[in-house]
Amino acid sequence: MPDVRTLSDGIFEVTKGKKQLATKNLDPGKTVYGEKLIPVEGIEYRTWDPRRSKLGAMVLKKFNIPLKEDSKVLYLGAASGTTVSHVSDIVSEGAVYAVEFAPRSMRDFIGLASRRKNIIPILADAGKPASYAHIVEPVDLIFQDVAQPNQAEIAARNAARFLTKGGYLMLSIKARSIDTAANPKEVFTEEVKKLEQAFEPRFEILTARDLMPYHEDHLGVLAKLKE
Amino acid sequence: MKINTWFGILEIGSKGEVLASDPFPKNIRELALRSLSLRESRQNLPPEGFDLKAAALECKFVESPSEYYSLLHEVTLDAAKIQVSEALTPDQRIVQAVEALDDINETTNSLSERLFEWYGGYFPECGLNGEALALFIVKYGSRENVVPDDPLYLKARDSMGAKLEAADEALLKCFAESVCSLYERRKQIEAYIESSMENLAPNLAITAGPMLGARLISIAGSLEKLAAFPSSTIQVIGASKALFKHLRERAPSPKHGVIYSHPLINTSPWWMRGKIARALAAKLSLAARIDFYSGKRDSSLPEKLEEKIQKIRALNPRPPQKRPESGAKPKKKRRK
Ligand SMILES: C[S@@+](CC[C@H](N)C(=O)[O-])C[C@H]1O[C@@H](n2cnc3c(N)ncnc32)[C@H](O)[C@@H]1O
């Protein structure tokens, strides 16, 4: 019988031979990206590959994950939904507003979104939050993984519009998408500074850690609105 | 103040309370289309932090949060599907065709090489390769079948090649047939790209040539993106490896990407190529813009380009004293 340990609300460590990160499958019987399904006492767990997901890596790097069963999340950069699927598992009674601007990725994502009622897919540019202001309600967490040079600004614009007072921002910063030539450490320091003071609203950084060994040259950041 | 939401138009007070509401009918497709039409509107946006779900409940558009979410889910899904299907524009078909062509070329080359190696054991003197070899094998199979009036008859008769057994011959013939049909397919795709370019991007087609034009659209991702690129980018499209090296190691910037294959550049002497590439890129950029925004053919484009090139030739008749070193001294490296 596999052993299950809770790491955070809706996030588990399932031990079956080896320890694996997992969420409870909201869409039983179905896998999304070739992950494993592990049934334990009538509950189906879906393993979560930290190498395929920045958020998964952040869990293993001991970030506090501010998600509950009924959280509302704005997810920027959904791609084909690898990570969104796990967020959807975690906030089983909440909602994930998932923004992606590449029609080709959205095409793959739609199949996933149509099977999970708590996903609200939005094909739009995350840099223009006004274009989905008529759809998105205030959220508890903004998760951002867009790999764009202006990501700090994108985060601030979305936070201004959609983040509740006590809400959080999590983002993954990819050094190479900011400056292909510079030293990643310098890029990270710059980007964190931008989050803290370059735009309105400003953020207070709670945790900032690299995502090694799961993702090279990536920094994970957890922040909240500065009071 | 009046605000637009996906479920209706609301009149709200200063604290965000709903004063009056005009909810839309609960028809998924209609709501999806309305939602799409609101994307570009900069007016009547809900204020920052406005609680749409609470408002929808307050104005009785829905009875419960779960009804709100299930309706919103259906509507956004429908809207996203509409957007995805609209994204497949005619230029995307050209992009697919160019990529298919690249795949076919790669496959054809490697299968042709295989055929050459394989048949070489039985008739090494034939001196054919590529499509000609494939056609020869389909026609004759073993060199014993070569007819006397074929130019290769004597070579076939006197060949040092091994005897081709019936089973091997059958296999080789089928394999050669597959190679032939790939060559056919290649011609078909090329013809498709040429005629599509004539319709979709006539100016790019005459300035760049249809294949190069299609390749530029394909690398840029769409005609719209190509039209939005500055000409300095068009000049280096397809040189991304060299460009990356330039950024990282401060290597000299690449002078030309795929436009290097344009006859105006590759038939010019080396010292003019940079200048010609710049002139060509400027005209290509113009051509892409005309194609994207008006679609009308401007037949003066090639002439103007030709004039410009003549000027460059006249002004640079001789090579400069020294050929520039290929690796200009790297400046300070920022990364160890
Ligand atoms: C690194 S991938 C995200 C991977 C995804 N978060 C996961 O873990 O499954 C980045 C995605 O962001 C999208 N993206 C980039 N810029 C964007 C923008 N301005 N608005 C919306 N999506 C964007 C890209 O199309 C790409 O799909």
Coordinates of C-alpha atoms and ligand atoms in Angstrom, one line a residue:
Chain A
M1 CA 0.0 0.0 0.0
P2 CA 1.6 3.3 -1.1
D3 CA 2.2 5.8 1.7
V4 CA 0.6 9.3 1.4
R5 CA 1.8 12.4 3.2
T6 CA 0.3 15.9 2.9
L7 CA 2.9 18.6 2.0
S8 CA 0.4 21.5 1.7
D9 CA -3.3 21.8 1.0
G10 CA -4.1 19.5 -1.9
I11 CA -0.4 18.6 -2.5
F12 CA 1.0 15.2 -1.5
E13 CA 4.0 13.1 -1.4
V14 CA 3.1 9.5 -2.5
T15 CA 5.6 6.8 -1.7
K16 CA 5.4 3.8 -4.0
G17 CA 8.9 2.5 -4.3
K18 CA 10.2 6.1 -4.5
K19 CA 8.8 9.4 -3.2
Q20 CA 6.8 11.3 -5.7
L21 CA 5.0 14.6 -5.7
A22 CA 1.3 14.3 -6.5
T23 CA -2.1 15.8 -6.6
K24 CA -5.6 14.2 -6.4
N25 CA -6.8 13.7 -9.9
L26 CA -9.9 15.8 -10.6
D27 CA -10.4 14.0 -13.9
P28 CA -10.1 10.3 -12.8
G29 CA -8.6 7.8 -15.3
K30 CA -7.0 10.5 -17.4
T31 CA -3.4 11.6 -17.6
V32 CA -2.3 14.9 -19.1
Y33 CA 1.4 14.6 -20.0
G34 CA 2.4 11.0 -19.4
E35 CA 2.5 11.2 -15.6
K36 CA 1.5 8.2 -13.5
L37 CA -1.8 7.5 -11.8
I38 CA -1.6 5.9 -8.3
P39 CA -4.8 4.8 -6.6
V40 CA -4.7 4.7 -2.8
E41 CA -7.8 3.7 -0.9
G42 CA -10.2 4.8 -3.6
I43 CA -8.4 8.1 -4.3
E44 CA -6.5 8.5 -7.5
Y45 CA -3.3 10.4 -7.2
R46 CA -1.6 11.9 -10.2
T47 CA 2.2 12.3 -10.0
W48 CA 3.6 15.8 -10.6
D49 CA 6.9 16.0 -12.4
P50 CA 8.9 18.9 -11.0
R51 CA 11.1 18.9 -14.1
R52 CA 8.1 19.7 -16.2
S53 CA 6.6 22.3 -13.9
K54 CA 8.1 25.4 -12.2
L55 CA 5.4 25.3 -9.5
G56 CA 6.1 21.6 -8.8
A57 CA 9.8 22.5 -8.4
M58 CA 8.8 25.3 -6.0
V59 CA 6.9 22.8 -3.9
L60 CA 10.0 20.7 -3.6
K61 CA 12.2 23.7 -2.9
K62 CA 10.0 24.2 0.2
F63 CA 8.2 27.3 -0.9
N64 CA 5.0 28.0 1.0
I65 CA 2.2 27.3 -1.5
P66 CA -0.7 29.7 -0.8
L67 CA -3.4 27.5 -2.3
K68 CA -6.5 26.0 -0.7
E69 CA -9.4 23.9 -2.0
D70 CA -11.5 27.0 -2.8
S71 CA -8.8 29.4 -4.0
K72 CA -9.2 31.5 -7.1
V73 CA -6.1 31.6 -9.2
L74 CA -5.0 33.7 -12.2
Y75 CA -2.5 31.7 -14.1
L76 CA -0.5 33.6 -16.7
G77 CA 1.3 31.5 -19.4
A78 CA -0.8 28.3 -19.4
A79 CA 0.9 26.7 -22.4
S80 CA -0.7 23.3 -23.0
G81 CA -1.6 23.0 -19.3
T82 CA 0.9 20.8 -17.7
T83 CA 1.0 22.8 -14.5
V84 CA -2.5 24.2 -14.8
S85 CA -3.8 20.7 -14.5
H86 CA -2.2 20.3 -11.1
V87 CA -3.4 23.7 -9.9
S88 CA -6.9 22.6 -11.1
D89 CA -6.5 19.4 -8.9
I90 CA -5.5 21.5 -5.9
V91 CA -8.3 24.1 -6.1
S92 CA -11.0 21.5 -6.7
E93 CA -13.7 23.8 -5.3
G94 CA -12.2 27.0 -6.7
A95 CA -11.3 28.4 -10.1
V96 CA -8.2 28.8 -12.3
Y97 CA -8.3 31.6 -14.9
A98 CA -5.7 30.4 -17.3
V99 CA -4.3 33.0 -19.8
E100 CA -2.2 31.9 -22.8
F101 CA -1.6 33.9 -25.9
A102 CA -0.3 31.3 -28.4
P103 CA -3.2 29.9 -30.4
R104 CA -1.2 26.7 -31.0
S105 CA -0.8 26.1 -27.3
M106 CA -4.4 27.0 -26.6
R107 CA -5.4 24.3 -29.1
D108 CA -3.8 21.7 -27.0
F109 CA -5.0 23.3 -23.8
I110 CA -8.7 23.4 -24.8
G111 CA -8.9 19.6 -24.6
L112 CA -7.8 19.7 -21.0
A113 CA -9.8 22.7 -20.1
S114 CA -13.0 21.2 -21.4
R115 CA -12.7 18.2 -19.1
R116 CA -12.1 20.3 -16.0
K117 CA -14.9 22.5 -14.9
N118 CA -12.8 24.8 -12.7
I119 CA -10.6 26.0 -15.6
I120 CA -11.6 29.2 -17.3
P121 CA -9.4 29.3 -20.5
I122 CA -8.5 32.8 -21.9
L123 CA -6.7 33.3 -25.1
A124 CA -5.1 36.8 -24.5
D125 CA -1.9 38.7 -24.0
A126 CA -1.1 38.8 -20.3
G127 CA 0.5 42.2 -20.9
K128 CA -3.0 43.5 -21.5
P129 CA -5.1 42.6 -18.5
A130 CA -7.8 45.1 -19.6
S131 CA -8.6 42.7 -22.4
Y132 CA -9.9 40.1 -19.9
A133 CA -11.1 42.5 -17.2
H134 CA -14.7 41.6 -18.1
I135 CA -14.0 38.0 -17.3
V136 CA -11.7 37.7 -14.3
E137 CA -12.8 38.1 -10.7
P138 CA -10.4 39.1 -7.8
V139 CA -8.0 36.2 -7.1
D140 CA -6.0 34.9 -4.2
L141 CA -2.9 34.0 -6.2
I142 CA -1.4 35.1 -9.5
F143 CA 1.0 32.5 -10.8
Q144 CA 3.1 33.7 -13.7
D145 CA 5.3 31.7 -16.0
V146 CA 5.4 33.6 -19.3
A147 CA 9.2 33.7 -19.9
Q148 CA 9.1 37.3 -21.2
P149 CA 11.5 40.2 -20.8
N150 CA 8.9 42.4 -19.2
Q151 CA 7.5 39.9 -16.8
A152 CA 7.8 42.2 -13.7
E153 CA 5.6 44.7 -15.4
I154 CA 3.1 42.1 -16.5
A155 CA 2.9 40.9 -12.9
A156 CA 2.3 44.4 -11.6
R157 CA -0.4 45.2 -14.1
N158 CA -2.3 42.0 -13.4
A159 CA -1.9 42.4 -9.6
A160 CA -3.2 45.9 -9.8
R161 CA -6.4 44.7 -11.4
F162 CA -7.0 41.3 -10.0
L163 CA -5.1 40.5 -6.8
T164 CA -7.0 40.7 -3.5
K165 CA -5.4 42.6 -0.6
G166 CA -3.9 39.6 1.1
G167 CA -3.2 37.8 -2.1
Y168 CA 0.1 36.4 -3.4
L169 CA 2.2 36.4 -6.5
M170 CA 4.3 33.5 -7.5
L171 CA 6.5 33.7 -10.5
S172 CA 9.2 31.9 -12.3
I173 CA 11.9 34.0 -13.8
K174 CA 13.9 32.6 -16.6
A175 CA 17.3 34.3 -16.9
R176 CA 17.7 33.7 -20.6
S177 CA 14.4 35.3 -21.5
I178 CA 15.4 38.6 -19.9
D179 CA 19.0 38.8 -21.3
T180 CA 20.5 36.0 -23.2
A181 CA 24.0 37.2 -22.5
A182 CA 24.1 38.3 -18.9
N183 CA 25.0 36.4 -15.8
P184 CA 21.8 34.8 -14.4
K185 CA 22.5 36.0 -10.8
E186 CA 22.7 39.6 -12.0
V187 CA 19.5 39.2 -13.9
F188 CA 17.7 37.8 -10.9
T189 CA 18.8 40.6 -8.6
E190 CA 17.6 43.1 -11.2
E191 CA 14.2 41.4 -11.7
V192 CA 13.6 41.2 -7.9
K193 CA 14.4 44.8 -7.6
K194 CA 11.9 45.6 -10.4
L195 CA 9.2 43.7 -8.5
E196 CA 10.0 45.6 -5.4
Q197 CA 10.0 49.1 -6.8
A198 CA 9.8 49.6 -10.5
F199 CA 6.0 49.4 -11.0
E200 CA 2.8 49.9 -9.1
P201 CA 1.7 48.0 -7.1
R202 CA 5.0 47.1 -5.4
F203 CA 5.7 43.7 -4.0
E204 CA 7.3 42.4 -0.9
I205 CA 9.4 39.4 -1.6
L206 CA 8.8 36.5 0.8
T207 CA 10.9 33.8 -0.8
A208 CA 13.3 33.8 -3.8
R209 CA 15.2 30.6 -4.6
D210 CA 16.7 29.1 -7.7
L211 CA 14.9 26.0 -9.0
M212 CA 17.9 23.7 -9.3
P213 CA 18.2 20.9 -9.9
Y214 CA 14.8 20.8 -11.6
H215 CA 15.2 23.9 -13.8
E216 CA 18.5 25.5 -14.7
D217 CA 18.9 29.3 -14.6
H218 CA 15.4 29.8 -13.2
L219 CA 14.4 31.7 -10.1
G220 CA 11.2 31.0 -8.2
V221 CA 9.7 34.0 -6.4
L222 CA 6.9 34.2 -3.8
A223 CA 5.7 37.7 -3.0
K224 CA 2.7 39.6 -1.7
L225 CA 1.6 43.2 -2.1
K226 CA 3.6 45.7 -0.2
E227 CA 1.4 47.4 2.5
Chain B
M1 CA -20.9 54.4 -13.8
K2 CA -21.5 52.0 -16.6
I3 CA -19.4 48.8 -16.9
N4 CA -19.2 45.9 -19.4
T5 CA -18.9 42.4 -18.1
W6 CA -19.1 39.0 -19.8
F7 CA -22.7 38.5 -18.5
G8 CA -24.2 42.0 -19.1
I9 CA -24.0 45.7 -18.8
L10 CA -24.1 47.1 -15.2
E11 CA -24.6 50.4 -13.7
I12 CA -22.5 50.5 -10.5
G13 CA -22.1 53.0 -7.6
S14 CA -18.9 54.4 -6.2
K15 CA -18.5 51.4 -3.8
G16 CA -19.0 48.9 -6.6
E17 CA -22.6 48.2 -5.7
V18 CA -24.9 47.3 -8.5
L19 CA -27.4 50.0 -9.2
A20 CA -29.0 48.7 -12.3
S21 CA -28.3 45.7 -14.6
D22 CA -29.0 44.5 -18.0
P23 CA -27.9 40.8 -18.1
F24 CA -27.5 39.1 -21.5
P25 CA -29.5 36.1 -22.5
K26 CA -27.9 32.8 -21.2
N27 CA -26.9 31.6 -24.7
I28 CA -23.4 30.2 -24.7
R29 CA -22.5 31.2 -28.3
E30 CA -24.0 34.6 -27.9
L31 CA -22.1 35.2 -24.7
A32 CA -18.9 34.0 -26.2
L33 CA -19.2 36.4 -29.1
R34 CA -20.0 39.3 -26.9
S35 CA -17.1 38.4 -24.7
L36 CA -14.8 38.4 -27.7
S37 CA -16.1 41.8 -28.8
L38 CA -15.2 43.3 -25.4
R39 CA -11.5 42.4 -25.7
E40 CA -10.5 45.5 -27.5
S41 CA -12.8 47.9 -25.7
R42 CA -11.0 50.3 -23.5
Q43 CA -14.2 51.9 -22.2
N44 CA -16.4 50.9 -19.4
L45 CA -13.9 48.5 -17.9
P46 CA -14.8 47.1 -14.5
P47 CA -12.8 49.1 -11.8
E48 CA -9.8 47.4 -10.4
G49 CA -10.7 44.7 -7.9
F50 CA -14.3 44.6 -9.0
D51 CA -16.0 41.4 -7.9
L52 CA -17.8 40.1 -11.0
K53 CA -19.1 37.0 -9.4
A54 CA -20.8 38.9 -6.6
A55 CA -22.3 41.3 -9.1
A56 CA -23.6 38.4 -11.2
L57 CA -25.3 36.9 -8.1
E58 CA -26.6 40.3 -7.0
C59 CA -28.3 41.0 -10.3
K60 CA -29.7 37.5 -10.4
F61 CA -27.9 36.5 -13.6
V62 CA -27.1 33.3 -11.9
E63 CA -28.4 31.6 -8.7
S64 CA -25.2 30.2 -7.2
P65 CA -21.5 30.4 -7.5
S66 CA -21.4 27.0 -9.1
E67 CA -23.8 28.1 -11.8
Y68 CA -21.6 31.1 -12.3
Y69 CA -18.5 29.0 -12.8
S70 CA -20.1 26.4 -15.0
L71 CA -21.6 29.0 -17.3
L72 CA -18.3 31.0 -17.4
H73 CA -16.4 27.8 -18.2
E74 CA -18.7 27.0 -21.1
V75 CA -18.6 30.6 -22.5
T76 CA -14.8 31.0 -22.3
L77 CA -14.2 27.6 -23.7
D78 CA -16.4 28.4 -26.7
A79 CA -14.7 31.8 -27.1
A80 CA -11.3 30.2 -27.1
K81 CA -12.4 27.6 -29.7
I82 CA -13.6 30.4 -31.9
Q83 CA -10.3 32.2 -31.5
V84 CA -8.2 29.1 -32.2
S85 CA -10.1 28.4 -35.4
E86 CA -9.7 31.9 -36.6
A87 CA -6.0 31.8 -36.0
L88 CA -5.5 29.4 -38.9
T89 CA -5.2 32.1 -41.5
P90 CA -4.0 31.4 -45.1
D91 CA -0.5 32.3 -44.3
Q92 CA -0.5 29.6 -41.7
R93 CA -1.1 27.1 -44.5
I94 CA 2.0 28.4 -46.2
V95 CA 4.0 28.0 -42.9
Q96 CA 2.8 24.4 -42.7
A97 CA 3.7 23.8 -46.3
V98 CA 7.2 25.2 -45.9
E99 CA 7.8 23.0 -42.8
A100 CA 6.5 20.0 -44.7
L101 CA 8.9 20.8 -47.5
D102 CA 11.8 20.9 -45.1
D103 CA 10.8 17.6 -43.7
I104 CA 10.4 16.0 -47.1
N105 CA 13.8 17.4 -48.2
E106 CA 15.5 15.9 -45.2
T107 CA 13.8 12.5 -45.6
T108 CA 14.4 12.4 -49.4
N109 CA 18.1 13.2 -49.0
S110 CA 18.6 10.5 -46.4
L111 CA 16.6 7.9 -48.3
S112 CA 18.4 8.8 -51.6
E113 CA 21.7 8.2 -49.9
R114 CA 20.6 4.9 -48.6
L115 CA 19.5 3.9 -52.1
F116 CA 22.8 5.0 -53.5
E117 CA 24.7 2.9 -51.0
W118 CA 22.5 -0.1 -51.5
Y119 CA 22.3 -0.1 -55.3
G120 CA 26.0 0.7 -55.4
G121 CA 26.8 -2.9 -54.5
Y122 CA 25.1 -4.1 -57.7
F123 CA 26.0 -1.4 -60.2
P124 CA 28.7 1.0 -58.9
E125 CA 29.5 2.4 -62.3
C126 CA 26.1 3.8 -63.1
G127 CA 27.0 7.3 -62.0
L128 CA 23.5 8.3 -61.0
N129 CA 22.1 9.6 -57.8
G130 CA 19.0 11.3 -56.4
E131 CA 15.9 11.2 -58.4
A132 CA 17.6 9.9 -61.6
L133 CA 18.9 6.9 -59.7
A134 CA 15.5 6.2 -58.2
L135 CA 13.9 6.4 -61.6
F136 CA 16.5 4.1 -63.2
I137 CA 16.0 1.4 -60.5
V138 CA 12.2 1.6 -60.9
K139 CA 12.6 1.1 -64.6
Y140 CA 15.2 -1.7 -64.7
G141 CA 15.8 -3.2 -61.3
S142 CA 18.8 -5.4 -62.0
R143 CA 21.4 -4.0 -64.4
E144 CA 20.9 -7.1 -66.5
N145 CA 17.6 -5.6 -67.7
V146 CA 19.2 -2.5 -69.2
V147 CA 18.3 -2.3 -72.8
P148 CA 20.9 -1.9 -75.6
D149 CA 19.8 1.5 -76.6
D150 CA 20.2 2.9 -73.1
P151 CA 23.3 5.0 -72.7
L152 CA 24.3 3.0 -69.7
Y153 CA 24.0 -0.4 -71.5
L154 CA 27.8 -1.0 -71.8
K155 CA 28.6 0.0 -68.3
A156 CA 25.8 -2.2 -67.1
R157 CA 27.0 -5.2 -69.1
D158 CA 30.6 -4.8 -67.9
S159 CA 29.9 -3.8 -64.3
M160 CA 31.9 -5.3 -61.5
G161 CA 28.7 -5.1 -59.4
A162 CA 27.3 -8.3 -57.7
K163 CA 24.4 -10.2 -59.1
L164 CA 21.0 -8.9 -57.9
E165 CA 18.8 -11.7 -56.6
A166 CA 15.1 -11.5 -57.3
A167 CA 14.1 -10.9 -53.6
D168 CA 16.6 -8.0 -53.3
E169 CA 15.6 -6.6 -56.6
A170 CA 11.9 -6.5 -55.6
L171 CA 12.8 -4.7 -52.4
L172 CA 15.0 -2.2 -54.1
K173 CA 12.4 -1.4 -56.7
C174 CA 9.8 -0.7 -54.0
F175 CA 12.2 1.4 -52.1
A176 CA 13.1 3.4 -55.2
E177 CA 9.4 3.9 -55.9
S178 CA 8.9 5.5 -52.5
V179 CA 11.9 7.8 -53.1
C180 CA 10.4 8.8 -56.5
S181 CA 7.0 9.6 -54.9
L182 CA 8.8 11.8 -52.4
Y183 CA 10.4 13.7 -55.2
E184 CA 6.9 14.1 -56.7
R185 CA 5.5 15.3 -53.5
R186 CA 8.3 17.8 -53.2
K187 CA 7.4 19.3 -56.6
Q188 CA 3.8 19.4 -55.6
I189 CA 4.4 21.3 -52.4
E190 CA 6.7 23.7 -54.2
A191 CA 4.0 24.4 -56.8
Y192 CA 1.5 24.9 -54.0
I193 CA 3.7 27.4 -52.2
E194 CA 4.4 29.3 -55.4
S195 CA 0.7 29.7 -56.2
S196 CA -0.3 30.5 -52.7
M197 CA 2.3 33.1 -52.4
E198 CA 1.1 34.7 -55.6
N199 CA -2.3 35.1 -54.0
L200 CA -1.4 35.9 -50.4
A201 CA 1.8 37.9 -50.7
P202 CA 2.3 39.0 -54.4
N203 CA 4.8 41.7 -53.6
L204 CA 6.9 39.5 -51.4
A205 CA 6.7 36.8 -54.0
I206 CA 8.1 39.1 -56.8
T207 CA 10.7 40.8 -54.6
A208 CA 12.1 37.8 -52.8
G209 CA 11.0 35.0 -55.1
P210 CA 8.1 32.8 -53.9
M211 CA 10.1 30.2 -52.0
L212 CA 12.3 32.7 -50.1
G213 CA 9.2 34.8 -49.4
A214 CA 7.4 31.8 -48.0
R215 CA 10.4 30.9 -45.9
L216 CA 10.6 34.4 -44.4
I217 CA 6.9 34.1 -43.5
S218 CA 7.5 30.7 -42.0
I219 CA 10.4 31.7 -39.9
A220 CA 8.7 34.9 -38.7
G221 CA 5.6 32.9 -37.9
S222 CA 3.1 34.8 -39.9
L223 CA 2.8 37.5 -42.6
E224 CA 1.6 39.9 -39.8
K225 CA 4.7 39.3 -37.8
L226 CA 7.0 39.6 -40.8
A227 CA 5.3 42.9 -41.7
A228 CA 5.9 44.2 -38.1
F229 CA 9.6 43.4 -38.2
P230 CA 12.1 46.2 -38.8
S231 CA 14.1 45.6 -41.9
S232 CA 17.3 45.1 -39.8
T233 CA 15.5 42.0 -38.3
I234 CA 14.5 40.7 -41.8
Q235 CA 18.1 41.0 -42.8
V236 CA 19.1 38.4 -40.2
I237 CA 16.0 36.1 -40.1
G238 CA 17.2 32.5 -40.1
A239 CA 20.6 33.5 -38.8
S240 CA 19.4 32.9 -35.3
K241 CA 22.4 30.8 -34.3
A242 CA 24.8 33.4 -35.5
L243 CA 22.7 36.1 -33.9
F244 CA 22.8 34.3 -30.6
K245 CA 26.5 34.0 -30.8
H246 CA 26.7 37.7 -31.6
L247 CA 24.7 38.5 -28.4
R248 CA 26.5 36.1 -26.2
E249 CA 30.1 36.4 -27.3
R250 CA 30.0 39.8 -28.8
A251 CA 30.9 38.2 -32.1
P252 CA 30.4 40.3 -35.2
S253 CA 26.7 40.7 -36.0
P254 CA 25.6 38.3 -38.8
K255 CA 25.0 40.2 -42.0
H256 CA 22.4 38.0 -43.6
G257 CA 20.1 35.2 -42.7
V258 CA 18.0 33.3 -45.3
I259 CA 17.9 36.3 -47.6
Y260 CA 21.5 35.3 -48.4
S261 CA 20.1 32.8 -50.9
H262 CA 18.6 35.6 -52.9
P263 CA 20.3 35.8 -56.3
L264 CA 21.0 39.5 -55.8
I265 CA 23.2 38.7 -52.9
N266 CA 24.7 35.4 -53.7
T267 CA 25.9 36.5 -57.1
S268 CA 27.4 39.7 -55.9
P269 CA 31.1 40.2 -54.9
W270 CA 31.7 39.8 -51.2
W271 CA 32.4 43.4 -50.4
M272 CA 29.0 44.5 -51.6
R273 CA 26.9 41.8 -49.9
G274 CA 26.3 43.6 -46.6
K275 CA 25.1 46.7 -48.4
I276 CA 23.0 44.7 -50.8
A277 CA 21.5 42.7 -48.0
R278 CA 20.5 45.9 -46.2
A279 CA 18.9 47.3 -49.4
L280 CA 17.1 44.0 -50.1
A281 CA 15.8 43.7 -46.5
A282 CA 14.4 47.2 -46.7
K283 CA 12.4 46.4 -49.8
L284 CA 11.3 43.0 -48.5
S285 CA 10.0 44.7 -45.4
L286 CA 8.1 47.2 -47.5
A287 CA 6.7 44.3 -49.7
A288 CA 5.6 42.4 -46.6
R289 CA 3.8 45.5 -45.3
I290 CA 2.0 46.2 -48.6
D291 CA 1.0 42.6 -48.7
F292 CA -0.3 42.5 -45.2
Y293 CA -2.1 45.9 -45.2
S294 CA -3.4 46.3 -48.7
G295 CA -2.7 43.1 -50.6
K296 CA -2.4 45.1 -53.9
R297 CA 0.5 44.3 -56.2
D298 CA 3.0 47.2 -56.6
S299 CA 4.9 46.3 -59.8
S300 CA 7.4 49.1 -59.3
L301 CA 9.0 47.3 -56.3
P302 CA 11.5 45.1 -58.3
E303 CA 12.5 48.1 -60.4
K304 CA 13.2 50.3 -57.5
L305 CA 15.2 47.6 -55.9
E306 CA 17.2 47.1 -59.1
E307 CA 18.0 50.8 -59.2
K308 CA 19.2 50.8 -55.7
I309 CA 21.5 47.8 -56.4
Q310 CA 22.9 49.5 -59.5
K311 CA 23.8 52.5 -57.3
I312 CA 25.6 50.2 -54.8
R313 CA 27.5 48.5 -57.6
A314 CA 28.5 51.9 -59.1
L315 CA 29.7 53.2 -55.7
N316 CA 31.7 50.1 -54.7
P317 CA 33.4 49.0 -57.9
R318 CA 36.5 47.6 -56.1
P319 CA 37.1 45.6 -53.0
P320 CA 38.3 47.6 -50.0
Q321 CA 42.0 47.3 -49.1
K322 CA 41.6 44.6 -46.6
R323 CA 39.0 42.0 -46.1
P324 CA 37.6 42.4 -42.6
E325 CA 38.7 39.8 -40.1
S326 CA 35.9 37.4 -39.5
G327 CA 36.3 37.5 -35.8
A328 CA 36.5 41.1 -34.7
K329 CA 38.3 41.2 -31.3
P330 CA 35.7 40.3 -28.7
K331 CA 35.2 43.0 -26.2
K332 CA 35.0 42.4 -22.5
K333 CA 33.1 39.3 -21.8
R334 CA 30.3 39.6 -19.3
R335 CA 30.0 35.9 -18.6
K336 CA 32.7 33.5 -17.6
Ligands
LIG1 C1 7.4 28.4 -20.1 S1 5.8 28.3 -20.9 C2 4.7 28.0 -19.5 C3 4.7 26.5 -19.1 C4 3.5 26.3 -18.1 N1 3.5 27.3 -17.1 C5 3.6 24.9 -17.5 O1 4.4 24.8 -16.5 O2 2.9 24.0 -17.9 C6 5.5 30.0 -21.2 C7 4.1 30.2 -21.9 O3 3.8 31.6 -21.8 C8 3.2 32.0 -23.0 N2 3.3 33.4 -23.0 C9 4.4 34.2 -23.2 N3 4.1 35.5 -23.2 C10 2.8 35.6 -22.9 C11 1.9 36.7 -22.8 N4 2.3 37.9 -22.9 N5 0.6 36.4 -22.5 C12 0.2 35.2 -22.4 N6 1.0 34.1 -22.5 C13 2.3 34.3 -22.8 C14 3.9 31.3 -24.0 O4 3.1 31.2 -25.2 C15 4.2 29.9 -23.4 O5 3.2 29.0 -23.7

